[in-house]
Every structure is written in structure tokens, then in C-alpha cells.
Tab-separated table of C-alpha atoms in Angstrom:
chain	number	residue	atom	x	y	z
L	185	MET	CA	0.000	0.000	0.000
L	186	GLU	CA	1.416	3.357	-1.079
L	187	LYS	CA	0.033	6.704	0.007
L	188	ILE	CA	0.417	9.681	-2.336
L	189	GLY	CA	-0.359	13.351	-1.795
L	190	ILE	CA	-1.592	15.042	-4.992
L	191	ILE	CA	-1.558	18.846	-5.041
L	192	ASP	CA	-3.361	20.791	-7.764
L	193	LEU	CA	-2.329	24.442	-7.694
L	194	GLY	CA	-4.941	26.245	-9.760
L	195	SER	CA	-5.675	29.876	-10.475
L	196	ASN	CA	-8.556	29.945	-7.992
L	197	SER	CA	-8.015	27.089	-5.557
L	198	ALA	CA	-5.245	24.927	-4.190
L	199	ARG	CA	-6.318	21.349	-3.536
L	200	LEU	CA	-4.668	18.461	-1.783
L	201	VAL	CA	-5.933	14.900	-2.167
L	202	ILE	CA	-4.304	12.054	-0.239
L	203	VAL	CA	-4.748	8.783	-2.098
L	204	GLU	CA	-4.104	5.194	-1.056
L	205	MET	CA	-2.806	2.962	-3.866
L	206	ASP	CA	-3.273	-0.762	-3.241
L	207	GLY	CA	-0.551	-1.869	-5.650
L	208	ASP	CA	-2.971	-3.876	-7.818
L	209	GLY	CA	-4.203	-1.001	-9.946
L	210	HIS	CA	-6.814	0.416	-7.581
L	211	PHE	CA	-6.972	3.521	-5.384
L	212	MET	CA	-9.199	5.301	-2.887
L	213	VAL	CA	-9.155	8.877	-1.624
L	214	ALA	CA	-8.209	8.949	2.073
L	215	ASP	CA	-8.267	12.696	2.756
L	216	GLU	CA	-8.758	16.031	1.036
L	217	LEU	CA	-8.124	19.699	1.741
L	218	LYS	CA	-9.004	22.774	-0.290
L	219	GLU	CA	-8.104	26.450	0.095
L	220	SER	CA	-9.160	29.394	-2.043
L	221	VAL	CA	-5.833	31.122	-2.747
L	222	ARG	CA	-6.818	33.160	-5.842
L	223	LEU	CA	-3.311	32.853	-7.269
L	224	GLY	CA	-4.403	34.202	-10.643
L	225	GLN	CA	-6.120	37.308	-9.278
L	226	ASP	CA	-4.991	40.654	-10.779
L	227	MET	CA	-2.446	38.896	-13.011
L	228	ASP	CA	-3.800	40.343	-16.228
L	229	ARG	CA	-2.446	43.783	-15.360
L	230	ASP	CA	1.234	42.910	-15.755
L	231	GLY	CA	1.560	39.113	-15.889
L	232	PHE	CA	3.060	38.765	-12.393
L	233	LEU	CA	1.780	36.693	-9.474
L	234	LYS	CA	1.024	39.199	-6.740
L	235	PRO	CA	2.973	39.093	-3.415
L	236	GLN	CA	-0.168	38.699	-1.297
L	237	ARG	CA	-1.360	35.782	-3.468
L	238	VAL	CA	2.088	34.172	-3.373
L	239	SER	CA	2.241	34.535	0.413
L	240	GLU	CA	-1.196	32.970	0.833
L	241	THR	CA	-0.262	30.112	-1.483
L	242	ILE	CA	2.996	29.397	0.376
L	243	LYS	CA	1.091	29.348	3.662
L	244	THR	CA	-1.432	26.894	2.189
L	245	LEU	CA	1.259	24.615	0.752
L	246	LYS	CA	3.014	24.443	4.123
L	247	MET	CA	-0.287	23.329	5.610
L	248	PHE	CA	-0.673	20.724	2.853
L	249	LYS	CA	2.851	19.436	3.484
L	250	ARG	CA	2.156	19.082	7.179
L	251	LEU	CA	-0.999	17.068	6.529
L	252	CYS	CA	0.868	14.832	4.064
L	253	ASP	CA	3.564	14.177	6.664
L	254	ALA	CA	0.993	13.490	9.387
L	255	SER	CA	-0.856	11.098	7.072
L	256	GLY	CA	2.305	9.172	6.256
L	257	ALA	CA	2.308	10.055	2.568
L	258	ASP	CA	5.182	8.314	0.797
L	259	ARG	CA	5.517	11.038	-1.835
L	260	ILE	CA	3.882	14.184	-3.161
L	261	ILE	CA	2.947	14.969	-6.744
L	262	ALA	CA	2.327	18.699	-7.173
L	263	VAL	CA	1.205	20.353	-10.402
L	264	ALA	CA	0.370	23.933	-11.334
L	265	THR	CA	-1.859	25.128	-14.174
L	266	ALA	CA	-2.817	28.342	-15.963
L	267	ALA	CA	-1.786	31.092	-13.522
L	268	VAL	CA	1.699	29.703	-12.884
L	269	ARG	CA	2.085	28.667	-16.521
L	270	ARG	CA	1.634	32.279	-17.648
L	271	ALA	CA	3.387	34.043	-14.763
L	272	LYS	CA	6.470	36.085	-15.587
L	273	ASN	CA	7.798	35.372	-12.083
L	274	GLN	CA	7.146	31.627	-12.390
L	275	ARG	CA	10.730	30.561	-11.674
L	276	SER	CA	11.155	32.586	-8.494
L	277	PHE	CA	7.739	31.404	-7.260
L	278	LEU	CA	8.584	27.724	-7.809
L	279	ASP	CA	11.997	28.158	-6.184
L	280	GLU	CA	10.391	29.716	-3.129
L	281	ILE	CA	7.975	26.809	-2.809
L	282	GLN	CA	10.858	24.337	-3.039
L	283	ALA	CA	12.895	26.233	-0.438
L	284	THR	CA	10.152	26.924	2.094
L	285	CYS	CA	7.835	23.914	1.676
L	286	GLY	CA	10.103	21.194	0.315
L	287	ILE	CA	7.665	20.589	-2.539
L	288	ARG	CA	8.680	20.459	-6.193
L	289	VAL	CA	5.875	21.742	-8.400
L	290	SER	CA	5.621	20.748	-12.065
L	291	VAL	CA	3.987	23.263	-14.377
L	292	LEU	CA	1.645	21.526	-16.795
L	293	SER	CA	1.544	22.543	-20.433
L	294	GLU	CA	-1.867	23.159	-21.998
L	295	GLU	CA	-1.714	19.759	-23.684
L	296	GLU	CA	-0.711	17.940	-20.485
L	297	GLU	CA	-3.511	19.602	-18.546
L	298	ALA	CA	-6.134	18.800	-21.193
L	299	THR	CA	-4.920	15.197	-21.373
L	300	LEU	CA	-5.165	14.695	-17.604
L	301	VAL	CA	-8.676	16.170	-17.518
L	302	TYR	CA	-9.674	13.818	-20.342
L	303	ARG	CA	-8.188	10.816	-18.527
L	304	GLY	CA	-10.109	11.675	-15.380
L	305	VAL	CA	-13.319	11.750	-17.420
L	306	ILE	CA	-12.820	8.781	-19.757
L	307	ASN	CA	-11.765	6.419	-16.949
L	308	SER	CA	-14.749	7.288	-14.763
L	309	MET	CA	-17.656	7.715	-17.209
L	310	ASP	CA	-19.190	5.245	-19.622
L	311	MET	CA	-19.236	7.766	-22.463
L	312	PRO	CA	-17.150	6.752	-25.511
L	313	LYS	CA	-17.851	10.160	-27.079
L	314	GLY	CA	-18.027	13.560	-25.414
L	315	LEU	CA	-17.345	17.279	-25.394
L	316	ILE	CA	-15.727	18.318	-22.110
L	317	LEU	CA	-15.999	21.885	-20.813
L	318	GLU	CA	-13.627	22.433	-17.890
L	319	ILE	CA	-13.808	25.854	-16.231
L	320	GLY	CA	-10.852	26.830	-14.091
L	321	GLY	CA	-9.910	30.050	-12.382
L	322	GLY	CA	-7.468	31.178	-15.075
L	323	SER	CA	-8.440	29.183	-18.162
L	324	THR	CA	-11.253	27.295	-19.845
L	325	LYS	CA	-10.596	24.001	-21.612
L	326	ILE	CA	-12.692	22.373	-24.309
L	327	ILE	CA	-11.865	18.771	-25.174
L	328	TYR	CA	-13.564	16.769	-27.921
L	329	TYR	CA	-13.119	13.018	-27.950
L	330	ASN	CA	-14.678	10.143	-29.877
L	331	ARG	CA	-14.139	6.386	-29.701
L	332	ARG	CA	-12.276	7.028	-26.455
L	333	SER	CA	-9.557	9.101	-28.138
L	334	ILE	CA	-8.937	12.862	-28.044
L	335	LEU	CA	-9.623	14.458	-31.412
L	336	HIS	CA	-9.232	18.153	-30.534
L	337	TYR	CA	-8.670	20.402	-27.552
L	338	ALA	CA	-8.505	24.139	-26.999
L	339	THR	CA	-7.405	26.190	-23.996
L	340	LEU	CA	-8.827	29.682	-23.675
L	341	ALA	CA	-6.745	31.971	-21.467
L	342	PHE	CA	-9.765	33.130	-19.472
L	343	GLY	CA	-11.356	31.520	-16.440
L	344	ALA	CA	-13.788	32.451	-13.695
L	345	VAL	CA	-11.221	34.527	-11.761
L	346	THR	CA	-9.612	36.318	-14.715
L	347	LEU	CA	-12.980	37.103	-16.327
L	348	THR	CA	-14.305	38.521	-13.063
L	349	ASP	CA	-11.251	40.797	-12.905
L	350	LEU	CA	-11.456	41.701	-16.598
L	351	PHE	CA	-15.114	42.739	-16.512
L	352	ASN	CA	-15.087	44.247	-13.040
L	353	ASP	CA	-16.635	47.625	-13.816
L	354	ASP	CA	-18.321	49.532	-11.003
L	355	GLY	CA	-20.514	51.265	-13.536
L	356	ILE	CA	-22.467	48.176	-14.622
L	357	THR	CA	-24.842	45.786	-12.862
L	358	PRO	CA	-23.963	42.106	-12.246
L	359	LYS	CA	-26.442	41.144	-14.968
L	360	GLU	CA	-24.809	43.468	-17.491
L	361	GLN	CA	-21.419	42.061	-16.523
L	362	THR	CA	-22.515	38.512	-17.352
L	363	GLU	CA	-24.003	39.672	-20.658
L	364	LYS	CA	-20.634	41.144	-21.625
L	365	ILE	CA	-18.864	37.893	-20.646
L	366	GLU	CA	-21.346	35.856	-22.711
L	367	GLU	CA	-20.746	38.053	-25.725
L	368	PHE	CA	-16.988	37.938	-25.228
L	369	PHE	CA	-16.878	34.158	-24.871
L	370	THR	CA	-19.122	33.541	-27.852
L	371	GLU	CA	-16.523	35.343	-29.950
L	372	GLN	CA	-13.827	33.086	-28.467
L	373	PHE	CA	-15.785	29.989	-29.452
L	374	LYS	CA	-16.126	31.232	-33.001
L	375	LYS	CA	-12.335	31.153	-33.300
L	376	ILE	CA	-12.247	27.402	-32.557
L	377	GLU	CA	-12.843	26.035	-36.034
L	378	TRP	CA	-13.150	22.373	-35.073
L	379	LEU	CA	-16.217	23.040	-32.897
L	380	ALA	CA	-18.173	23.010	-36.165
L	381	GLU	CA	-17.045	19.385	-36.674
L	382	VAL	CA	-18.535	18.137	-33.401
L	383	ASP	CA	-21.393	15.682	-33.945
L	384	PRO	CA	-24.699	17.250	-32.855
L	385	ASP	CA	-25.488	14.257	-30.636
L	386	THR	CA	-22.202	14.471	-28.708
L	387	PRO	CA	-22.861	14.591	-24.939
L	388	MET	CA	-21.523	17.638	-23.092
L	389	ILE	CA	-19.617	16.977	-19.853
L	390	GLY	CA	-18.989	19.752	-17.327
L	391	VAL	CA	-15.917	19.497	-15.106
L	392	GLY	CA	-14.569	21.713	-12.325
L	393	GLY	CA	-15.561	23.400	-9.079
L	394	SER	CA	-18.124	25.685	-10.678
L	395	PHE	CA	-20.030	22.710	-12.069
L	396	ARG	CA	-19.902	20.956	-8.697
L	397	ASN	CA	-21.336	24.059	-7.025
L	398	LEU	CA	-23.988	24.257	-9.735
L	399	TYR	CA	-25.042	20.702	-8.865
L	400	LYS	CA	-25.230	21.532	-5.151
L	401	MET	CA	-27.490	24.501	-5.809
L	402	ASN	CA	-29.761	22.584	-8.160
L	403	ARG	CA	-29.912	19.610	-5.787
L	404	ILE	CA	-31.347	21.880	-3.101
L	405	VAL	CA	-33.811	23.518	-5.500
L	406	ARG	CA	-35.028	20.149	-6.809
L	407	LYS	CA	-34.746	18.392	-3.431
L	408	TYR	CA	-32.797	15.776	-5.340
L	409	PRO	CA	-32.358	12.728	-3.075
L	410	LEU	CA	-29.003	11.347	-4.223
L	411	ASN	CA	-25.942	13.204	-2.938
L	412	VAL	CA	-23.696	12.175	-5.839
L	413	VAL	CA	-22.382	14.851	-8.196
L	414	HIS	CA	-20.669	12.443	-10.609
L	415	ASN	CA	-22.887	11.622	-13.613
L	416	TYR	CA	-25.604	14.098	-12.602
L	417	THR	CA	-27.610	15.088	-15.671
L	418	PHE	CA	-28.510	18.761	-15.852
L	419	ALA	CA	-31.251	20.058	-18.137
L	420	THR	CA	-30.114	23.304	-19.769
L	421	GLU	CA	-33.490	24.796	-18.867
L	422	ASP	CA	-32.818	24.126	-15.174
L	423	PHE	CA	-29.351	25.611	-15.503
L	424	ARG	CA	-30.729	28.823	-16.974
L	425	SER	CA	-33.148	29.226	-14.078
L	426	ILE	CA	-30.220	29.147	-11.640
L	427	TYR	CA	-28.129	31.399	-13.876
L	428	ASP	CA	-30.892	33.994	-14.079
L	429	MET	CA	-31.193	33.962	-10.290
L	430	VAL	CA	-27.469	34.210	-9.544
L	431	ARG	CA	-26.448	36.857	-12.040
L	432	VAL	CA	-28.788	39.593	-10.785
L	433	LEU	CA	-27.613	39.409	-7.160
L	434	ASP	CA	-24.749	41.271	-5.554
L	435	VAL	CA	-21.930	39.329	-3.887
L	436	GLU	CA	-23.330	39.480	-0.362
L	437	LYS	CA	-26.687	38.087	-1.454
L	438	ARG	CA	-24.946	35.381	-3.497
L	439	LYS	CA	-23.080	34.248	-0.377
L	440	ARG	CA	-26.434	33.394	1.173
L	441	ILE	CA	-27.480	31.063	-1.657
L	442	ARG	CA	-27.692	27.517	-0.311
L	443	GLY	CA	-25.270	25.202	-2.057
L	444	LEU	CA	-23.018	27.980	-3.345
L	445	SER	CA	-19.631	28.139	-1.643
L	446	PRO	CA	-19.150	31.660	-0.175
L	447	ALA	CA	-15.526	31.562	-1.410
L	448	ARG	CA	-16.830	31.173	-4.967
L	449	ALA	CA	-19.692	33.675	-4.749
L	450	ASP	CA	-17.846	36.540	-6.437
L	451	ILE	CA	-16.648	34.498	-9.451
L	452	MET	CA	-19.687	32.248	-9.943
L	453	PRO	CA	-21.552	34.586	-12.356
L	454	ALA	CA	-18.541	34.609	-14.693
L	455	ALA	CA	-18.331	30.809	-14.596
L	456	LEU	CA	-22.046	30.447	-15.302
L	457	ALA	CA	-21.809	32.972	-18.135
L	458	ILE	CA	-19.252	30.676	-19.785
L	459	VAL	CA	-21.634	27.733	-19.447
L	460	LYS	CA	-24.506	29.833	-20.836
L	461	SER	CA	-22.560	30.993	-23.883
L	462	PHE	CA	-21.263	27.462	-24.546
L	463	THR	CA	-24.649	25.730	-24.277
L	464	ASP	CA	-26.168	28.406	-26.537
L	465	TYR	CA	-23.354	28.156	-29.062
L	466	MET	CA	-23.495	24.335	-29.200
L	467	HIS	CA	-27.324	24.188	-28.925
L	468	THR	CA	-27.028	21.885	-25.909
L	469	GLU	CA	-30.269	20.750	-24.281
L	470	SER	CA	-28.624	18.995	-21.346
L	471	PHE	CA	-25.206	18.217	-19.946
L	472	THR	CA	-23.685	15.762	-17.498
L	473	ILE	CA	-21.467	16.808	-14.612
L	474	GLY	CA	-18.293	14.800	-14.164
L	475	GLY	CA	-16.901	14.567	-10.658
L	476	CYS	CA	-13.490	13.499	-11.945
L	477	GLY	CA	-10.949	15.663	-13.740
L	478	LEU	CA	-7.283	16.557	-13.601
L	479	ARG	CA	-6.527	15.141	-10.137
L	480	GLU	CA	-8.287	11.869	-10.907
L	481	GLY	CA	-6.377	11.721	-14.190
L	482	ILE	CA	-3.176	11.731	-12.122
L	483	MET	CA	-4.608	9.096	-9.787
L	484	PHE	CA	-5.503	6.736	-12.617
L	485	ASN	CA	-2.068	7.176	-14.192
L	486	GLN	CA	-0.343	6.431	-10.884
L	487	ALA	CA	-2.491	3.441	-9.906
L	488	LEU	CA	-2.788	1.983	-13.381
L	489	PRO	CA	0.091	3.159	-15.603
L	490	LEU	CA	-1.542	1.518	-18.645
L	491	THR	CA	-4.046	4.401	-18.673
L	492	VAL	CA	-1.249	6.635	-19.959
L	493	GLU	CA	-1.470	4.685	-23.225
L	494	ARG	CA	-5.154	3.742	-23.350
L	495	PRO	CA	-8.209	4.202	-21.115
L	496	ILE	CA	-9.830	1.533	-18.973
L	497	SER	CA	-11.960	-0.640	-21.261
L	498	ASP	CA	-14.699	-1.478	-18.729
L	499	VAL	CA	-15.174	1.469	-16.374
L	500	LEU	CA	-17.966	-0.123	-14.328
L	501	SER	CA	-16.141	-3.421	-13.699
L	502	TYR	CA	-13.003	-1.569	-12.649
L	503	SER	CA	-14.971	0.646	-10.267
L	504	LEU	CA	-16.843	-2.284	-8.735
L	505	SER	CA	-13.591	-4.210	-8.286
L	506	THR	CA	-12.140	-1.199	-6.440
L	507	LEU	CA	-15.114	-1.062	-4.070
L	508	VAL	CA	-15.174	-4.814	-3.464
L	509	ARG	CA	-11.539	-4.578	-2.370
L	510	TYR	CA	-12.085	-1.432	-0.324
L	511	TYR	CA	-15.040	-2.943	1.559
L	512	ASP	CA	-13.030	-6.136	2.081
L	513	CYS	CA	-15.718	-8.351	0.558
L	514	ASN	CA	-15.040	-12.039	-0.138
L	515	MET	CA	-13.926	-11.709	-3.769
L	516	ALA	CA	-14.463	-15.384	-4.675
L	517	HIS	CA	-17.997	-15.266	-3.243
L	518	VAL	CA	-18.736	-12.017	-5.073
L	519	GLU	CA	-17.579	-13.489	-8.384
L	520	ASN	CA	-19.745	-16.584	-7.870
L	521	VAL	CA	-22.828	-14.569	-6.954
L	522	VAL	CA	-22.382	-12.268	-9.967
L	523	HIS	CA	-21.934	-15.318	-12.233
L	524	LEU	CA	-24.991	-17.176	-10.903
L	525	SER	CA	-27.228	-14.086	-10.833
L	526	ILE	CA	-26.400	-13.243	-14.430
L	527	GLN	CA	-27.106	-16.837	-15.479
L	528	LEU	CA	-30.513	-16.602	-13.821
L	529	PHE	CA	-31.234	-13.300	-15.558
L	530	LYS	CA	-30.382	-14.686	-18.985
L	531	GLN	CA	-32.156	-18.006	-18.584
L	532	LEU	CA	-35.352	-16.505	-17.178
L	533	ARG	CA	-35.650	-13.686	-19.705
L	534	VAL	CA	-38.785	-15.345	-21.072
L	535	LEU	CA	-40.396	-14.556	-17.706
L	536	HIS	CA	-39.065	-11.126	-16.762
L	537	LYS	CA	-38.657	-9.762	-20.330
L	538	PHE	CA	-36.156	-7.108	-19.186
L	539	PRO	CA	-33.705	-5.718	-21.758
L	540	ARG	CA	-29.959	-6.264	-21.352
L	541	VAL	CA	-29.507	-2.831	-19.788
L	542	TYR	CA	-30.821	-4.259	-16.515
L	543	LEU	CA	-27.913	-6.686	-16.408
L	544	LYS	CA	-25.853	-3.661	-15.387
L	545	VAL	CA	-28.137	-3.015	-12.417
L	546	LEU	CA	-27.953	-6.656	-11.354
L	547	LYS	CA	-24.164	-6.697	-11.725
L	548	ILE	CA	-23.775	-3.679	-9.411
L	549	ALA	CA	-26.140	-5.166	-6.841
L	550	ALA	CA	-24.516	-8.620	-6.965
L	551	SER	CA	-21.001	-7.172	-6.719
L	552	LEU	CA	-21.771	-5.057	-3.649
L	553	HIS	CA	-24.543	-7.064	-1.979
L	554	ASP	CA	-22.288	-7.940	0.977
L	555	CYS	CA	-20.646	-4.548	1.545
L	556	GLY	CA	-23.081	-3.832	4.390
L	557	LEU	CA	-21.304	-6.483	6.452
L	558	ARG	CA	-18.629	-3.827	7.101
L	559	VAL	CA	-21.240	-2.085	9.271
L	560	ARG	CA	-23.060	-4.965	10.974
L	561	TYR	CA	-24.178	-8.481	10.126
L	562	TYR	CA	-27.767	-7.986	11.271
L	563	ASN	CA	-29.834	-6.226	8.583
L	564	ASN	CA	-26.699	-6.038	6.460
L	565	GLN	CA	-28.863	-5.776	3.338
L	566	LYS	CA	-30.057	-2.358	4.554
L	567	HIS	CA	-26.488	-1.240	5.140
L	568	SER	CA	-25.537	-2.473	1.663
L	569	ARG	CA	-28.328	-0.388	0.171
L	570	TYR	CA	-27.114	2.730	1.958
L	571	MET	CA	-23.477	2.119	1.020
L	572	ILE	CA	-24.286	1.620	-2.664
L	573	LEU	CA	-26.302	4.846	-2.670
L	574	ASN	CA	-23.309	6.695	-1.228
L	575	SER	CA	-20.393	4.997	-3.006
L	576	ALA	CA	-18.479	6.452	-5.931
L	577	ILE	CA	-19.589	4.006	-8.629
L	578	TYR	CA	-18.105	4.975	-11.964
L	579	GLY	CA	-19.753	3.979	-15.232
L	580	ALA	CA	-23.316	3.937	-13.859
L	581	THR	CA	-26.132	6.463	-14.079
L	582	HIS	CA	-27.893	7.725	-10.975
L	583	ARG	CA	-30.980	5.675	-11.878
L	584	GLU	CA	-28.886	2.504	-12.206
L	585	ILE	CA	-27.249	3.163	-8.831
L	586	VAL	CA	-30.601	3.657	-7.073
L	587	LEU	CA	-32.111	0.532	-8.641
L	588	ALA	CA	-29.017	-1.521	-7.772
L	589	ALA	CA	-29.091	-0.271	-4.176
L	590	PHE	CA	-32.673	-1.429	-3.705
L	591	VAL	CA	-32.010	-4.751	-5.450
L	592	ALA	CA	-29.070	-5.363	-3.081
L	593	GLY	CA	-31.370	-4.413	-0.220
L	594	CYS	CA	-33.532	-7.411	-1.137
L	595	HIS	CA	-30.786	-10.042	-1.271
L	596	ARG	CA	-31.732	-11.656	2.051
L	597	LYS	CA	-35.457	-10.905	1.956
L	598	GLU	CA	-37.687	-8.386	0.258
L	599	ASP	CA	-36.957	-5.256	2.250
L	600	LEU	CA	-38.695	-2.505	0.336
L	601	THR	CA	-40.695	0.071	2.284
L	602	PRO	CA	-42.893	2.549	0.386
L	603	ALA	CA	-41.494	5.475	2.394
L	604	GLU	CA	-37.884	4.645	1.505
L	605	TRP	CA	-38.750	4.129	-2.162
L	606	ALA	CA	-40.725	7.396	-2.288
L	607	LYS	CA	-37.558	9.369	-1.418
L	608	TYR	CA	-36.216	8.615	-4.907
L	609	LYS	CA	-39.359	9.374	-6.920
L	610	ASP	CA	-37.444	11.919	-9.040
L	611	ILE	CA	-35.025	9.199	-10.176
L	612	VAL	CA	-37.108	6.022	-10.369
L	613	SER	CA	-40.778	5.354	-11.153
L	614	ASP	CA	-43.461	3.131	-9.640
L	615	GLU	CA	-42.991	0.782	-12.618
L	616	ASP	CA	-39.386	0.245	-11.472
L	617	LEU	CA	-40.673	-1.503	-8.345
L	618	ASP	CA	-41.374	-4.563	-10.484
L	619	VAL	CA	-37.768	-4.468	-11.714
L	620	VAL	CA	-36.403	-4.279	-8.172
L	621	ARG	CA	-38.584	-7.113	-6.892
L	622	LYS	CA	-37.717	-9.476	-9.721
L	623	LEU	CA	-34.007	-8.701	-9.800
L	624	GLY	CA	-33.975	-8.861	-6.005
L	625	VAL	CA	-35.337	-12.426	-6.087
L	626	LEU	CA	-32.752	-13.460	-8.691
L	627	LEU	CA	-29.976	-11.985	-6.545
L	628	ARG	CA	-31.315	-13.700	-3.431
L	629	ILE	CA	-31.258	-17.074	-5.195
L	630	GLY	CA	-27.840	-16.402	-6.708
L	631	GLU	CA	-26.437	-15.448	-3.290
L	632	ALA	CA	-28.054	-18.460	-1.625
L	633	LEU	CA	-26.534	-20.826	-4.176
L	634	ASP	CA	-23.102	-19.764	-2.901
L	635	ARG	CA	-24.154	-19.581	0.743
L	636	SER	CA	-21.033	-21.330	2.023
L	637	GLY	CA	-18.763	-19.273	-0.206
L	638	GLN	CA	-17.094	-22.468	-1.415
L	639	GLY	CA	-18.337	-22.444	-5.010
L	640	MET	CA	-20.324	-25.683	-4.675
L	641	VAL	CA	-22.791	-24.600	-7.378
L	642	LYS	CA	-20.917	-24.043	-10.629
L	643	GLY	CA	-23.831	-23.347	-12.924
L	644	ILE	CA	-27.597	-23.421	-13.415
L	645	ASN	CA	-29.874	-24.642	-16.203
L	646	CYS	CA	-33.445	-23.390	-16.027
L	647	ASP	CA	-36.524	-24.866	-17.702
L	648	VAL	CA	-39.920	-23.186	-17.633
L	649	LEU	CA	-42.510	-25.968	-17.610
L	650	GLY	CA	-46.154	-25.027	-17.159
L	651	ASP	CA	-46.581	-23.304	-13.818
L	652	SER	CA	-43.089	-24.212	-12.590
L	653	VAL	CA	-39.458	-23.258	-13.096
L	654	ILE	CA	-37.047	-26.167	-12.762
L	655	MET	CA	-33.494	-25.143	-11.850
L	656	LYS	CA	-30.934	-27.870	-12.415
L	657	THR	CA	-27.662	-27.177	-10.620
L	658	GLU	CA	-24.159	-28.135	-11.723
L	659	LEU	CA	-22.360	-29.142	-8.536
L	660	ALA	CA	-18.764	-29.431	-7.371
L	661	GLY	CA	-19.660	-31.052	-4.041
L	662	ASP	CA	-22.321	-31.243	-1.356
L	663	ALA	CA	-24.669	-28.305	-1.987
L	664	ALA	CA	-27.479	-29.252	0.422
L	665	LEU	CA	-27.004	-25.978	2.336
L	666	GLU	CA	-27.059	-23.881	-0.838
L	667	ILE	CA	-30.144	-25.538	-2.324
L	668	ARG	CA	-32.036	-25.327	0.970
L	669	GLN	CA	-31.247	-21.611	1.275
L	670	ALA	CA	-32.244	-20.951	-2.340
L	671	MET	CA	-35.552	-22.806	-1.923
L	672	ALA	CA	-36.369	-20.454	0.964
L	673	ALA	CA	-36.902	-17.810	-1.701
L	674	GLY	CA	-39.636	-19.882	-3.334
L	675	GLY	CA	-42.482	-17.777	-1.971
L	676	GLU	CA	-40.981	-14.501	-3.169
L	677	PHE	CA	-40.143	-16.119	-6.521
L	678	LYS	CA	-43.772	-17.141	-7.013
L	679	ARG	CA	-45.058	-13.669	-6.086
L	680	ALA	CA	-42.654	-12.060	-8.547
L	681	PHE	CA	-42.839	-14.488	-11.476
L	682	LYS	CA	-46.131	-16.342	-10.867
L	683	LYS	CA	-44.306	-19.669	-11.060
L	684	ASN	CA	-43.427	-22.369	-8.573
L	685	LEU	CA	-39.713	-22.910	-7.965
L	686	GLU	CA	-38.020	-26.293	-7.952
L	687	ILE	CA	-34.253	-26.694	-7.565
L	688	LEU	CA	-32.559	-29.983	-8.356
């Protein structure tokens, strides 16, 4: 196990993430710290990092170093982006950091930064094609990829901090300021010729702190039940409602908006103006927020060096494998339960008639059905449901995560209360209850058929005969325990599928 401190020194914020690498290609975040240092503030006047900003940054980096040391970090990877990249006093600034903090900071080129952002996205989202908009404090990046390869990228030398400084005119209202930024940025987009080549159906992905804050605000407005920013789908119409609210308020009133970080209140209108001009220019009806970007790109590269050459081929399987390890689940048992549950799904399709997309839901539920044991054995299915709802599962939509959580919550018995289900009415429908019940029964049988965890049941062959389903098991030894446990689900099986269950 190696522990790495990753420092991202941006134009607006400095972030530290402490990551545990397990040595087998997987990682988990162990700690995080963020400070708003505004390193890029007032730079546009003469191109120099200002003494007050430098002093604040040095103070923050010393704090980061102390936390890394206290956490037992084996090494630190520190990178700087737009503000430091453009600074005329870059060398003296980096030397001072090295001398006072003992941290060597690498300055990323525009290409390196865009590539790391892309790697954070492509290795955490099941989107083979996309248009990434990453808004930083000192720059805005647009990355177009298709078939999991970057086709084009552009870095505009304006971000939320620099635009706020540039259009800071006491003589105009906040609304007029955002209108000027929209107009200005639209002209910048027109200069990027390859934007005209982007397929109209290409999904837009928003990355960065401004998008995360946007999610938090909209979550409160919508009373959205799932506290997971990654893969949150945002209707452009909903975005514009928030934009219209934010851009007419002064800074002090913005600081009181629930979900909006007070440290970001002054620069948020500029960030949202960029999003507005981009969605208008590209005629985007909705976009997805990615919770992974540059820092996660570094993490993937460190944990799995192959991602430097090519992205992870199966994002969901990789993510589930990471969580199975992190929750210390019995990996052999998990693999058996996934295998048996999927066999049941495929062989009983004539009964449930679900499309293949629901295999993904069942795979998530089967992979993490036992994670609740980390909390307590009794009612562990309820703990598993909660943990799935609050885990970082890459490659799955919010709807798939909610369905999988409730399916896992049924793996010992049907444990589905109307009140709990009603909390997620904005994500799932009443019709989805049938999906949960049927997949839950399949998972319960699949789990029961490996009850001892010894792999006694190697396979299943199902026949639907009249009012019965005959399951013939392929055995590697005495499976009396497994068959007895699986037969205990007979009543729930009949309620779900209207068939009697026989297991041979």
C-alpha cells in the first residue's frame, strides 16, 4: 500500500488529495483539503503573481505538506496550471515553494492539462464520445473526444477569476457584466474552427468546481435525493433558471445562496456565463457533470500506468472491483454470486422480459450485496443499500445506482418500504418496483446458491414448464445448504414471477 499526496495548484483554488494505492491497480481517496488562494487574481495587469497571493499560497502549501507528513504520505505529486504557466515570475515562485515547503511543483503545459482532464473523465464515465468543458480560475478548456480518443482540444486563457477581474466595472450591474462575458466568450468559441465538426449528438460533460457548485445549488432547489455529483444530468433549462437567479444578485446576497460556496460567490456569475454561452453556441439541451478531472487523471495514471497509453476498457467493472476490495468483501464469493445471478437473468428472460440494460443493475447489486457487512451483520442488506447509494460508482447512471441499491437491499429478503422508495421518486418510477422485486429475487437465489462461499454450485440450467421453473444445478460437491437456502426464496419467486420454484 502506497500513500500519495496530490496537489493541484490552480488559479482559484489549491487542492490536496491524499490517495491510497493498493498496488494492484486500484486507489481510494483517504483525505482532502481545499483552500481558495486566488493565485491568478490581478495577473492580467502585468503578468506577475502578486505578493499577497504568493504569500497565501505558500502558507497553504506548508499546511498541505504538514498534513501529508501526518498522514504518512510516501511522496507528493504537485502540479500547477494556468496562472503559474503564464506568470512572468514563475521561476522565483517555484523556487520559493521548493525552499520553504520542500515541494517540487511541475507546471503543466496546456496539452498535459487537457490530457489529464480527459483521462479523469474517460476512466470514470461510460461515455465513448463527449465534449468536455472544464472551467478553471485562469483558463477554460474544451476537449472533444470520440471512440475514447482525443480528437481536438482548446485552452482559452480566461477563467472564472480572470474574467471577473477583466469585466469588473463599477458602472455596470452584475447582470450586465454577465451579458458582456457571454458576448466575449461567444466570440472566443467562433475562433475554434473544429467546434463546427462536433457531432450534434455528442454529450456535453462539465468538469470543475463551478459545475460541482452548480449541482449543489440545483440539488437543493429540486430536493434531489441522491448526494452524488458524478454523472448528474442537468437540463439546460434548469441551468438557466439558476443562472438567471445568480447573475442579478450582488456578492453578499450570493453568499447566502444555499449550495453555493461563499468563497466562490464573487466568481460564480462569470463561470455560469461561460456555461450559458457554450450551451447556446453548441445548442445543448442537457449536460452531465463529471466529478473526476485533472486530479483523478493523475490518480488513474499512478495506480494503473496503462491508462497513460489507453483508457480503462470497462469502467464499471473496474470501479466495482475497487469497491469490493475497499469494503473487504469475499472476492471469490462475489464473483460466484455475480456469475450465478447473471445466469438466472439470462435463462429466465422469457419470464421477466427485461432488456440487457438491466444486467448492469444486477451486476452492481450482486457485486456489492455484501458490503453492508462492514457495518453490521444484522440487517446487512439495509447497510448495503445505503453504502451503494453513497459509493463512488463509476460507469453507472444515478438511476442505475438507485435501482441496484434497492435490489441489493432485497438479497436476504424483500426489504422494500414505500417510504424509503418514495424518497427517490425523481429518479425512479413506480414501474421500477417490479424491476427491483424481480431482480432482487434473482440476486437472493444467486447469493443463496453460494451460501457457504465455497463455489459448490458451478452453474444453473433453467426450464420453464407449465406453472413451474425447474433449476438444475451443476455441482462441485455437497450443496445441500445452498439448495435449501435458495428454496427459501420460493415464496418470493412465485409472487414475482407467478411460477413455482423447484431446484434440483
